[in-house]
Coordinates of C-alpha atoms in Angstrom, one line a residue:
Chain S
X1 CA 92.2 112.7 84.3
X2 CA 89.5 113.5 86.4
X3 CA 85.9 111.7 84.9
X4 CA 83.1 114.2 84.8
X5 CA 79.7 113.8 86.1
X6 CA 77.4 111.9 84.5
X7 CA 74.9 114.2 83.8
X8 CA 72.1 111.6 84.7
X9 CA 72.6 111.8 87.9
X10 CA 70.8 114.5 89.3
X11 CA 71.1 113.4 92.7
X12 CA 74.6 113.7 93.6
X13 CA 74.4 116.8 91.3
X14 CA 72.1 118.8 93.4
X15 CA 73.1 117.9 96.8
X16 CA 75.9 120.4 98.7
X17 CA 78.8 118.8 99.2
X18 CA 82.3 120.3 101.3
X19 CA 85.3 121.1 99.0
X20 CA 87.4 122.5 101.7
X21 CA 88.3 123.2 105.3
X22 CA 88.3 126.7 106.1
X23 CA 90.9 126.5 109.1
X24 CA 93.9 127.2 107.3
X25 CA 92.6 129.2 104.3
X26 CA 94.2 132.4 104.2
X27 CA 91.8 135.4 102.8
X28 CA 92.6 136.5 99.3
X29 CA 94.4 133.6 99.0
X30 CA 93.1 131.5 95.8
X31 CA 93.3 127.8 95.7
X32 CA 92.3 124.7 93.3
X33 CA 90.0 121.7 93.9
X34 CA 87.3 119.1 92.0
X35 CA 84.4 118.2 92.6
X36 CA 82.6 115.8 91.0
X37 CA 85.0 115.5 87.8
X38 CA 85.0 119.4 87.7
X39 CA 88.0 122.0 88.3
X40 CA 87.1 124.4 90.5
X41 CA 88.8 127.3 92.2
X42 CA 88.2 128.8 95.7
X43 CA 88.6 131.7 97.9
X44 CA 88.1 133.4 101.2
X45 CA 87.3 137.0 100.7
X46 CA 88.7 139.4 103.3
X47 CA 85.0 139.7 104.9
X48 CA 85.1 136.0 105.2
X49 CA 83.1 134.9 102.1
X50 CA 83.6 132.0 100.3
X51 CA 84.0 132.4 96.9
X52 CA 83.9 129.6 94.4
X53 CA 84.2 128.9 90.6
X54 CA 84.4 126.6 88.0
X55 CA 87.6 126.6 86.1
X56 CA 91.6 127.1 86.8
X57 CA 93.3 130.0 88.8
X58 CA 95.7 130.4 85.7
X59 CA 92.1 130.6 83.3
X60 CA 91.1 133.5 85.1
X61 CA 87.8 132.7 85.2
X62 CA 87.2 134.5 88.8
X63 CA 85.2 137.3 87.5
X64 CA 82.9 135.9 85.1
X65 CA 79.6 135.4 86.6
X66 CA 78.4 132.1 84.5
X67 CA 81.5 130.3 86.4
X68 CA 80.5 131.1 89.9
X69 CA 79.4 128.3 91.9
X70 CA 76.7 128.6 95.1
X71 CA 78.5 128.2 97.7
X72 CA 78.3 128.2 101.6
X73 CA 80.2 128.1 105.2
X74 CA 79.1 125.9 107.8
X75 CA 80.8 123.6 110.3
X76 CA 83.9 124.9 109.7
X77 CA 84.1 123.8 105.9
X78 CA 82.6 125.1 102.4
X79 CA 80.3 123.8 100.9
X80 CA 79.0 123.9 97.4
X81 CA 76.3 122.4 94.9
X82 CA 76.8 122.7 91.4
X83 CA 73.1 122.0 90.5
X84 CA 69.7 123.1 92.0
X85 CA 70.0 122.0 95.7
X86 CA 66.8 120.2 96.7
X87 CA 67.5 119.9 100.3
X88 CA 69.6 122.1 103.1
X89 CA 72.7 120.8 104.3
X90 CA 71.7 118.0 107.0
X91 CA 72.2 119.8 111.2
X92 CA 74.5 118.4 112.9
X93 CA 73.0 119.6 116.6
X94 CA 76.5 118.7 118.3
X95 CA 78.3 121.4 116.6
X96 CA 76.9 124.4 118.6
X97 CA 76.4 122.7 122.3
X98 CA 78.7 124.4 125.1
X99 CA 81.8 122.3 125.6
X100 CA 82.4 120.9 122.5
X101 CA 85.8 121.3 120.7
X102 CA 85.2 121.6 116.5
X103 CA 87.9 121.1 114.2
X104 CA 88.9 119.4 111.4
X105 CA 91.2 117.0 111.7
X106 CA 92.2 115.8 108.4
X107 CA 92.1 116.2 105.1
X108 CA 92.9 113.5 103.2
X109 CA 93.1 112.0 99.6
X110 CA 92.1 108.4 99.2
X111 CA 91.8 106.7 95.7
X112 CA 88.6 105.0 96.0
X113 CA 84.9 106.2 95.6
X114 CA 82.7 107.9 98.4
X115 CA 80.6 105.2 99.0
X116 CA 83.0 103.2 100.0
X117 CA 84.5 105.8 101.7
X118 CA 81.3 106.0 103.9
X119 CA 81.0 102.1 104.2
X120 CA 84.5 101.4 105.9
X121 CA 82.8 104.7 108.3
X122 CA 80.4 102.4 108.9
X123 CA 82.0 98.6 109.9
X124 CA 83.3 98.0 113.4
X125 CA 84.1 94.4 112.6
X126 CA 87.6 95.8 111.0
X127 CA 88.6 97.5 114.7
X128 CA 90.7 94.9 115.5
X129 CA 92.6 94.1 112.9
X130 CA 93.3 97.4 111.4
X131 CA 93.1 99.8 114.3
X132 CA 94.9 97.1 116.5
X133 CA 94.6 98.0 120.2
X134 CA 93.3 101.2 119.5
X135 CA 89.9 101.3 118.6
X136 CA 90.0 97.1 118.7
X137 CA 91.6 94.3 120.1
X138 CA 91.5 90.3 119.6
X139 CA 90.1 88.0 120.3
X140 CA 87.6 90.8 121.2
X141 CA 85.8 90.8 117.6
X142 CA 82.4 90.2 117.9
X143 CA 80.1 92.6 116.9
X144 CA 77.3 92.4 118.5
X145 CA 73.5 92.7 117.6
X146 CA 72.4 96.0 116.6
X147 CA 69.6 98.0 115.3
X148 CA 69.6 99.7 112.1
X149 CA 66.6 102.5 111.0
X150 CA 65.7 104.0 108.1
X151 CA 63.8 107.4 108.8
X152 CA 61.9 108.5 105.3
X153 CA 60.7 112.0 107.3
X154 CA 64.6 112.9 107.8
X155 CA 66.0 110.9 105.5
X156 CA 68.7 109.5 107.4
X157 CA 69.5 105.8 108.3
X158 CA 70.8 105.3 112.0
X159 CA 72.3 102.2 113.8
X160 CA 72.3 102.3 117.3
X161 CA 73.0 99.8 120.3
X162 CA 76.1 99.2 119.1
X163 CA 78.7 98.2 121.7
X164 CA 82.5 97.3 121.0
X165 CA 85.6 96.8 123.5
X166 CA 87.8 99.3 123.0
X167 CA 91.4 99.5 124.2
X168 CA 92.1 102.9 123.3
X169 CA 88.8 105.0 122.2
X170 CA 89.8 108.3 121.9
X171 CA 93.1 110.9 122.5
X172 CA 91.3 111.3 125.7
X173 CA 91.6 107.6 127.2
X174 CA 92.9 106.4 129.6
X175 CA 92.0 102.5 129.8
X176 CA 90.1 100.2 127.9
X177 CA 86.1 100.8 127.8
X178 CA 82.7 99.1 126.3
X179 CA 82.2 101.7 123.7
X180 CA 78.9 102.5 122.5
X181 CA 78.7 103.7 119.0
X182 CA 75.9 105.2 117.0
X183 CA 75.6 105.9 113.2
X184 CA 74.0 108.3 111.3
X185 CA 73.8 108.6 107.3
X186 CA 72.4 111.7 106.2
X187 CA 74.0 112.6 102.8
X188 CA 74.8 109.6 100.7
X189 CA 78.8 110.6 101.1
X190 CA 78.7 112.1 104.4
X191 CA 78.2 110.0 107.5
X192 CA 78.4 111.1 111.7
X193 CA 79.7 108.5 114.5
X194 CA 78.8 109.2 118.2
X195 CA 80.5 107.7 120.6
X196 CA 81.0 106.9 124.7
X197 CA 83.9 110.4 125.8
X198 CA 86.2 109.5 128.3
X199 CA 85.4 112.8 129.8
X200 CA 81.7 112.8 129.5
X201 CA 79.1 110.2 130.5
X202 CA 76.0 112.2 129.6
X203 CA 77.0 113.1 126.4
X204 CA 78.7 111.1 123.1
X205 CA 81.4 112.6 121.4
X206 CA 80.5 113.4 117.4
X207 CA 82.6 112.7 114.3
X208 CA 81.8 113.1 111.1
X209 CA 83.2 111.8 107.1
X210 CA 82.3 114.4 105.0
X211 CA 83.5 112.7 101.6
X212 CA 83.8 115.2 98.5
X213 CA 84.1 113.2 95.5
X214 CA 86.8 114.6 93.3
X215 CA 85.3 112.2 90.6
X216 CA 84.2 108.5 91.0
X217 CA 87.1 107.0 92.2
X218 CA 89.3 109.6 93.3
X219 CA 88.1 111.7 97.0
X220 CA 89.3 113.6 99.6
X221 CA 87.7 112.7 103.0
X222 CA 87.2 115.4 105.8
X223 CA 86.7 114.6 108.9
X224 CA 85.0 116.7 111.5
X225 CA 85.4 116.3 115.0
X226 CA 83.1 117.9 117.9
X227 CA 84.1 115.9 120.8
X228 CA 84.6 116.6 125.0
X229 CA 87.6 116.5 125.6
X230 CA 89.5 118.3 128.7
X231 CA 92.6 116.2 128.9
X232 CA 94.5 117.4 125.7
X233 CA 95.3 120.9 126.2
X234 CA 96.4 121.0 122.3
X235 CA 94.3 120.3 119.5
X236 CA 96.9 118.7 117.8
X237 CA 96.8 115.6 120.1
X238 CA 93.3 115.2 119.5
X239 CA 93.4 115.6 115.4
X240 CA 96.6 113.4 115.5
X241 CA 95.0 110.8 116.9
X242 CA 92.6 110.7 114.3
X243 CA 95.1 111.3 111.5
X244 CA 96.4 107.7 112.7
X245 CA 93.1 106.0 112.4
X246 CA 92.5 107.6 109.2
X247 CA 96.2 106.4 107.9
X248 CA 95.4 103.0 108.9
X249 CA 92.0 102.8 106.9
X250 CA 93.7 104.3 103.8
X251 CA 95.7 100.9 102.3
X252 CA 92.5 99.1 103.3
X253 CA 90.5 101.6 101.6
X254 CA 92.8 101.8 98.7
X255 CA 92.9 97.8 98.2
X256 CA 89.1 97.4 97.8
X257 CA 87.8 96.2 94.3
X258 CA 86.3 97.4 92.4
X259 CA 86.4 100.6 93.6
X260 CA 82.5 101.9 92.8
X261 CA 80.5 100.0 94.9
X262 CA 78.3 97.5 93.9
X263 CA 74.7 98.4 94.9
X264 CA 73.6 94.7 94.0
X265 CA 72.8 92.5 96.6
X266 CA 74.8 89.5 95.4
X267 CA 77.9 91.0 94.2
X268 CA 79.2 91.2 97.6
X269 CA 78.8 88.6 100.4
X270 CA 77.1 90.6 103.6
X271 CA 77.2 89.1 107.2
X272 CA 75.5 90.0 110.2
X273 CA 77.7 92.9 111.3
X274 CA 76.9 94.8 108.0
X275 CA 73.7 96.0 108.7
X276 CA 73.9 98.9 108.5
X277 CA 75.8 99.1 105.3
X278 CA 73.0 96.4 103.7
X279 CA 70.9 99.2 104.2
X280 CA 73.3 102.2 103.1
X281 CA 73.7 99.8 99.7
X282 CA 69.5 100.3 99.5
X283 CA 69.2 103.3 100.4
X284 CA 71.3 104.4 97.4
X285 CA 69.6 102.3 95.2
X286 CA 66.8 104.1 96.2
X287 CA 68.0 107.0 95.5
X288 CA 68.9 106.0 92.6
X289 CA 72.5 107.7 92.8
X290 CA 74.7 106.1 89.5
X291 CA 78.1 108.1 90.7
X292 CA 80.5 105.8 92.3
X293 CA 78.3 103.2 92.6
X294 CA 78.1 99.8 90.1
X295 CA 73.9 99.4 89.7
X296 CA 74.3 96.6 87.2
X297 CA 74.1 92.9 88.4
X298 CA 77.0 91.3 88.2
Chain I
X1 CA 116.2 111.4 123.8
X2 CA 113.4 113.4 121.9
X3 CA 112.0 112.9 118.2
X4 CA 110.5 115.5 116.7
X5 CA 107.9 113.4 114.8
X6 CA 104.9 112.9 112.5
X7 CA 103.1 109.8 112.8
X8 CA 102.3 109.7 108.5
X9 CA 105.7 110.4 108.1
X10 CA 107.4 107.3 106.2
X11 CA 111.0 109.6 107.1
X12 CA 109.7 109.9 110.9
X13 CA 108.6 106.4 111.0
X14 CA 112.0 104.7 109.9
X15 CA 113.5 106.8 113.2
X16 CA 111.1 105.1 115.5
X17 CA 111.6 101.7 113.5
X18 CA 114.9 101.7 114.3
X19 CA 114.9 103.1 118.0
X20 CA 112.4 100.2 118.5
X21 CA 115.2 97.3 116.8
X22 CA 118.0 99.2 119.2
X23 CA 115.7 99.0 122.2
X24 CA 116.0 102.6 122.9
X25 CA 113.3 104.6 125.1
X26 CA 113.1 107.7 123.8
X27 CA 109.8 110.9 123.6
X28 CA 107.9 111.5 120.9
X29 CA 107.4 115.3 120.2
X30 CA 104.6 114.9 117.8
X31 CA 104.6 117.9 115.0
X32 CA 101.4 119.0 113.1
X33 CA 102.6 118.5 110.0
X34 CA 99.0 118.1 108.2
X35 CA 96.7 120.3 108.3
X36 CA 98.4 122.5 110.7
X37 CA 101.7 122.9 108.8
X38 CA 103.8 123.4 112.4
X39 CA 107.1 122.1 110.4
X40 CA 106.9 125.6 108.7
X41 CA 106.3 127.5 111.5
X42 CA 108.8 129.9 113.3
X43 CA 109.2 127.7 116.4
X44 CA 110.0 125.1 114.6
X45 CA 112.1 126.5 112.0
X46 CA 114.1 127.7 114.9
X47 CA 114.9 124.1 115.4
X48 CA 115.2 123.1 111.5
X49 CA 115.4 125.8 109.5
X50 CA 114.9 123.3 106.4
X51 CA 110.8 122.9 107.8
X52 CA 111.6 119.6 107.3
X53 CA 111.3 116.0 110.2
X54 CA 112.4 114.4 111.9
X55 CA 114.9 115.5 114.4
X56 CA 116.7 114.0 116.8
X57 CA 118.0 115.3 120.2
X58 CA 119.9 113.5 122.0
X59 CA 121.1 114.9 125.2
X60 CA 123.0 118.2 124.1
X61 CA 123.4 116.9 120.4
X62 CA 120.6 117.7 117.9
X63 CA 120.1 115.8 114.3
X64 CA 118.6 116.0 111.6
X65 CA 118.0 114.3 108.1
X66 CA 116.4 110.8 108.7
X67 CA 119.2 108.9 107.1
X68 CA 121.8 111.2 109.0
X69 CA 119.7 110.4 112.0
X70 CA 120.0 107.0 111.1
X71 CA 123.7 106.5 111.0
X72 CA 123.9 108.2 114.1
X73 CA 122.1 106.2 115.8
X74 CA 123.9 103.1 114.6
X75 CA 127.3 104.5 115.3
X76 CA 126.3 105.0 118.4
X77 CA 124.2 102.4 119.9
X78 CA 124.2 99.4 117.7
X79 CA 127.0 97.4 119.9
X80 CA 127.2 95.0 117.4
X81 CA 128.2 97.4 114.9
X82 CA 126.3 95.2 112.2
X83 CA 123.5 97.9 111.3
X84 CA 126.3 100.8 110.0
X85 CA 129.8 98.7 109.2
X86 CA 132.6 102.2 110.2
X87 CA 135.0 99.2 110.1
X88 CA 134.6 97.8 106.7
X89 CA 135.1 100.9 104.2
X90 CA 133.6 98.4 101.3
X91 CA 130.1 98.0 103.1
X92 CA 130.1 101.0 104.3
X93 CA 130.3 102.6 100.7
X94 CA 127.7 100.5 100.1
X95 CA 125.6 101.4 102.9
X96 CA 125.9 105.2 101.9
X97 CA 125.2 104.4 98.7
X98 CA 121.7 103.2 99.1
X99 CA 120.9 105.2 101.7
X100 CA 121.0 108.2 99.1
X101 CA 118.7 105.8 97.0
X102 CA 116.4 105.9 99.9
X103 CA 116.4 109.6 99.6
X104 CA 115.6 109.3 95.7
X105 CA 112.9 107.5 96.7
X106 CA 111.4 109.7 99.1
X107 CA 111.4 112.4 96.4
X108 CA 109.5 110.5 93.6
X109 CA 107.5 107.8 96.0
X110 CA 106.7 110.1 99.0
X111 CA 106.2 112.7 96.8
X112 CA 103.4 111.2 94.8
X113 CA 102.0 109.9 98.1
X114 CA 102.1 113.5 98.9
X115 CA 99.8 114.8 96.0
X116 CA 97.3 111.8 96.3
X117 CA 97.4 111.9 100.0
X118 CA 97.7 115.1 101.1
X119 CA 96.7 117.5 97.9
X120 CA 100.1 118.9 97.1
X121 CA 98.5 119.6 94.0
X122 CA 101.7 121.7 92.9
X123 CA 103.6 118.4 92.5
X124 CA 104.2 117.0 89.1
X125 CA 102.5 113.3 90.0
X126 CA 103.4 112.2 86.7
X127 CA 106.8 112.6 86.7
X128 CA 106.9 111.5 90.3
X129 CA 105.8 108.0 90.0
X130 CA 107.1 107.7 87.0
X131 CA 110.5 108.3 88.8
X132 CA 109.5 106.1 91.5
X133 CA 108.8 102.8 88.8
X134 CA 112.7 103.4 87.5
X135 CA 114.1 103.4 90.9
X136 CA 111.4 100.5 91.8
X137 CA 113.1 98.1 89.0
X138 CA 116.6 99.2 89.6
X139 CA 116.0 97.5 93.1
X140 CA 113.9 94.9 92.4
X141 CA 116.5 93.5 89.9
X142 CA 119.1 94.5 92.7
X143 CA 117.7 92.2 95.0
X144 CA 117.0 89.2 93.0
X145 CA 120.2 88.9 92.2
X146 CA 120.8 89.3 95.8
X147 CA 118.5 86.6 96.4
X148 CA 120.6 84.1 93.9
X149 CA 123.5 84.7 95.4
X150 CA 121.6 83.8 98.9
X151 CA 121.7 86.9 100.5
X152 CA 118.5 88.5 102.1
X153 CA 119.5 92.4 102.6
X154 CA 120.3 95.0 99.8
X155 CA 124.1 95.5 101.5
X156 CA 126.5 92.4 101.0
X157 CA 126.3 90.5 104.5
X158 CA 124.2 88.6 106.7
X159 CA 122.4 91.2 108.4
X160 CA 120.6 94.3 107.8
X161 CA 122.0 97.4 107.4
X162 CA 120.3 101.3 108.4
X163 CA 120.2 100.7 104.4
X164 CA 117.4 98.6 104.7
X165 CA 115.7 100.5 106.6
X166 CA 116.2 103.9 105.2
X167 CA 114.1 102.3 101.9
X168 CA 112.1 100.1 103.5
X169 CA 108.7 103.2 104.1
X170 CA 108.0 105.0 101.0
X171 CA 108.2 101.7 99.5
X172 CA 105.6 100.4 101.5
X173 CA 103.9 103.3 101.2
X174 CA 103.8 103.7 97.7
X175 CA 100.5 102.7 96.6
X176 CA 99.2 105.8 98.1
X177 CA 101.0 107.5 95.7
X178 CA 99.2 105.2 92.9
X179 CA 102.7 103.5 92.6
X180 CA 101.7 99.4 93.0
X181 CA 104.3 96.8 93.7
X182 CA 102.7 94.2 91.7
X183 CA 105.5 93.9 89.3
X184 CA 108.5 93.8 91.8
X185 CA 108.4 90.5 93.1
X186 CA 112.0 90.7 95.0
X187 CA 111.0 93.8 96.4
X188 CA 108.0 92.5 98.0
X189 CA 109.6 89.1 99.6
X190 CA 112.2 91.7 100.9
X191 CA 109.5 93.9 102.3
X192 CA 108.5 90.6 104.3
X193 CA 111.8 90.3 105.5
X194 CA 112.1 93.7 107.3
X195 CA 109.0 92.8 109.0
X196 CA 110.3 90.0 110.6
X197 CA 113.2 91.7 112.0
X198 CA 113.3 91.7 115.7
X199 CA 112.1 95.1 116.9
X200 CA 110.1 95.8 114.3
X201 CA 107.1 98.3 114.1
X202 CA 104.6 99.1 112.3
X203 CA 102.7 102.7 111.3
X204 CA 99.6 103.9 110.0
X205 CA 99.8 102.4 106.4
X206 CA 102.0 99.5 107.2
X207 CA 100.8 96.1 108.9
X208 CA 103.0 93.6 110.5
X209 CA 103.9 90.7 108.1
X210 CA 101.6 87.4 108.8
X211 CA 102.8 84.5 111.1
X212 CA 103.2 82.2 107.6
X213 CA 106.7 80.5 107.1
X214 CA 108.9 83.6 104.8
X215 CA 108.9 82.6 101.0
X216 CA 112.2 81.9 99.5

């Protein structure tokens, strides 16, 4: 049974949040979803529009006004807010550059909350053991020092000048490469990656989580690729490689308890290397966001 | 030798498990199952008019059905003629027999995996892992008795059979489908055992067992 909101938390509430990829939607074509412990329905109309409502396909709710649901395109996805949205969906420069290939290259349902969702998005000290000589490979584990930001004006919380040894970055690679990584967290269940392309030494390939809470421990994660990438002529090479990734975070993802995350500082044990998530923990403390999060102390 | 293939395929997977034990090189023609939905496209229903993977070709001979595939491939290459037993009709039954189990549990284990996974929201979860527990127990309580009679494999016989392998994925699997192994403890000390069999692989999902000394 899917849990619904709790109503006292406006923040989640009013923020946008994606509910689809529109790749494969076909126009007049209505489909189901949840977001946020409610049913909702979906629909591109034939000009393109994305049409959304609370409810069932079978309730035939699609006509009555009260059930309609604001809802947007951009990058590739809709997105919707069922409350008041306070702020604009977060730019994501990369998208629009020349040169850049967009897609999405997954989809996928994960029983676990957002938050944690966006953690795991987060670590590079599980590279080597769960993405084994792929994105990691012993005894290269260190993570080394980094530098974590919070910017109030934007915000966002970045980490950056953060390096790892990577046997296999991308579809695109061809050897083993110092990768340097970069984190950005500008929704508290969406979070962007840049990272060294194989094919592009000015410029960092982007990927993005975009987690939509289905309800608190239940999500579907989409992610967004807009990387440089000139050595797969399909796209499918490119999205399967991430599909792989992705499958090998999912039993990790899965086996984490409890599945809200704790926001207190003493319920889980922190090392160096989780910086940056020390500070995604306060941030949404901060926030004072209650869904999929445990705020009590332990 | 070409595999038509999906790399979150638990069906795909056991193919490439089992090429890997037999030491045979083969290409990987890698299908966009998800979100792409290639398997139901018209090039490659010309190839499977089911939509379904894998498929094997092998030279001028095309397969498919993974556990079809499967017994194919033992017929053929397994020179020791231990993985698929043609010459002993008893184990052979026997190997047929839970190979179809593994096919029950692709349709209740891989199926719930399915809706979790990848929002085949017009499955009936419900029913699915509740199909998946029943199968679960039938082999747990299979293979303990397996265990007292000292035997490691779910065939009679001192090596593992295609059998083996045809259940071994959406079992592993399962707990994307919300289907947890926690109460089949002779299914999860066999689980251990298929990971240290020589050739071995692992997929998305499924990690290699740990150097430790096996349980009994």
């Amino acid at each position: 049974m899917l849990q619904n909101v709790n109503p006292t938390d406006p923040v989640v509430y009013n923020l946008w949040h994606v509910i689809t990829a529109v790749d494969d939607l076909t126009p007049g074509v209505p489909q189901e979803t949840a977001l946020l412990g409610e049913p909702l329905c979906f629909v591109l109309s034939e000009s393109g529009e994305p049409i959304v409502w609370k409810g069932k396909i079978a309730d035939q709710t699609s006509e009555d006004k009260n059930a309609r649901v604001r809802a947007q395109l951009k990058y590739g996805y809709i997105w919707v807010v069922l409350g008041e949205p306070e702020f604009e969906i977060f730019d994501i420069p990369e998208y629009v550059e020349d040169g850049r290939r967009n897609m999405n290259a997954i989809s996928v349902g994960l029983n676990t909350s957002a938050p944690r969702v966006v953690e795991n998005f987060l670590d590079m000290a599980h590279f080597p053991f769960v993405h084994t000589d792929l994105l990691g490979e012993e005894p290269h584990t260190e993570v080394s020092e980094y530098d974590v930001d919070y910017n109030p004006e934007e915000r966002e919380i970045w980490a950056t000048n953060c390096w790892f040894y990577q046997p296999k970055a991308s579809a695109a690679s061809e050897e083993g490469v110092l990768a340097e990584y970069k984190y950005r967290v500008p929704h508290p269940f969406c979070a962007i990656l840049y990272k060294t392309s194989p094919d592009d030494d000015t410029r960092l390939d982007a990927i993005a989580v975009l987690v939509q809470p289905l309800d608190e421990t239940r999500v579907r994660a989409h992610l967004l690729l807009s990387v440089i990438d000139h050595q797969n002529e399909l796209d499918k090479h490119i999205r399967l490689f991430q599909q792989t990734i992705l499958g090998q975070d999912k039993p990790i993802l899965e086996n984490q308890m409890p599945r809200r995350l704790p926001l207190n500082p003493r319920a889980e044990t922190p090392i160096r290397a989780d910086k940056v998530s020390i500070m995604y923990r306060r941030w949404l403390r901060e926030l004072d966001l209650h869904y999929g999060v445990i705020r009590e102390v332990a | 030798m070409k595999l038509y293939d999906f790399e979150l395929s638990g069906n795909c997977y056991k193919i490439r498990m089992f090429l890997n034990i037999l030491g045979i090189n083969y290409d990987r023609h890698p299908i966009d199952f998800f979100p792409g939905n290639e398997h139901k496209g018209p090039e490659f229903l010309a190839i499977n008019p089911l939509g379904q993977l894998p498929v094997l070709v092998d030279g001028t001979f095309q397969i498919r059905d993974a556990q079809a595939i499967l017994s194919y491939l033992a017929a053929k290459y397994d020179d020791g003629g231990t993985w698929y037993p043609t010459s002993d009709p008893e184990r052979l039954g026997e190997v047929n027999q839970w190979m179809a189990f593994g096919d029950m549990i692709t349709g209740t284990a891989s199926a719930a995996r399915l809706h979790d996974g990848l929002s085949y929201t017009q499955i009936d979860v419900k029913a699915a892992r509740a199909g998946a527990h029943r199968l679960f127990r039938i082999l747990d309580e299979h293979l303990w008795f397996a265990e007292r009679e000292g035997r490691s494999w779910i065939c009679k016989g001192d090596t593992p059979t295609i059998a083996d392998i045809a259940c071994f994925p959406y079992i592993m699997l399962a707990l994307e489908g919300g289907v947890s192994l926690q109460d089949y403890p002779a299914i999860r000390r066999w689980t251990d055992r298929v990971k240290r069999i020589p050739g071995f692989t692992v997929m998305s999902g499924i990690f290699s067992a740990g150097a430790g000394v096996e349980a009994a």
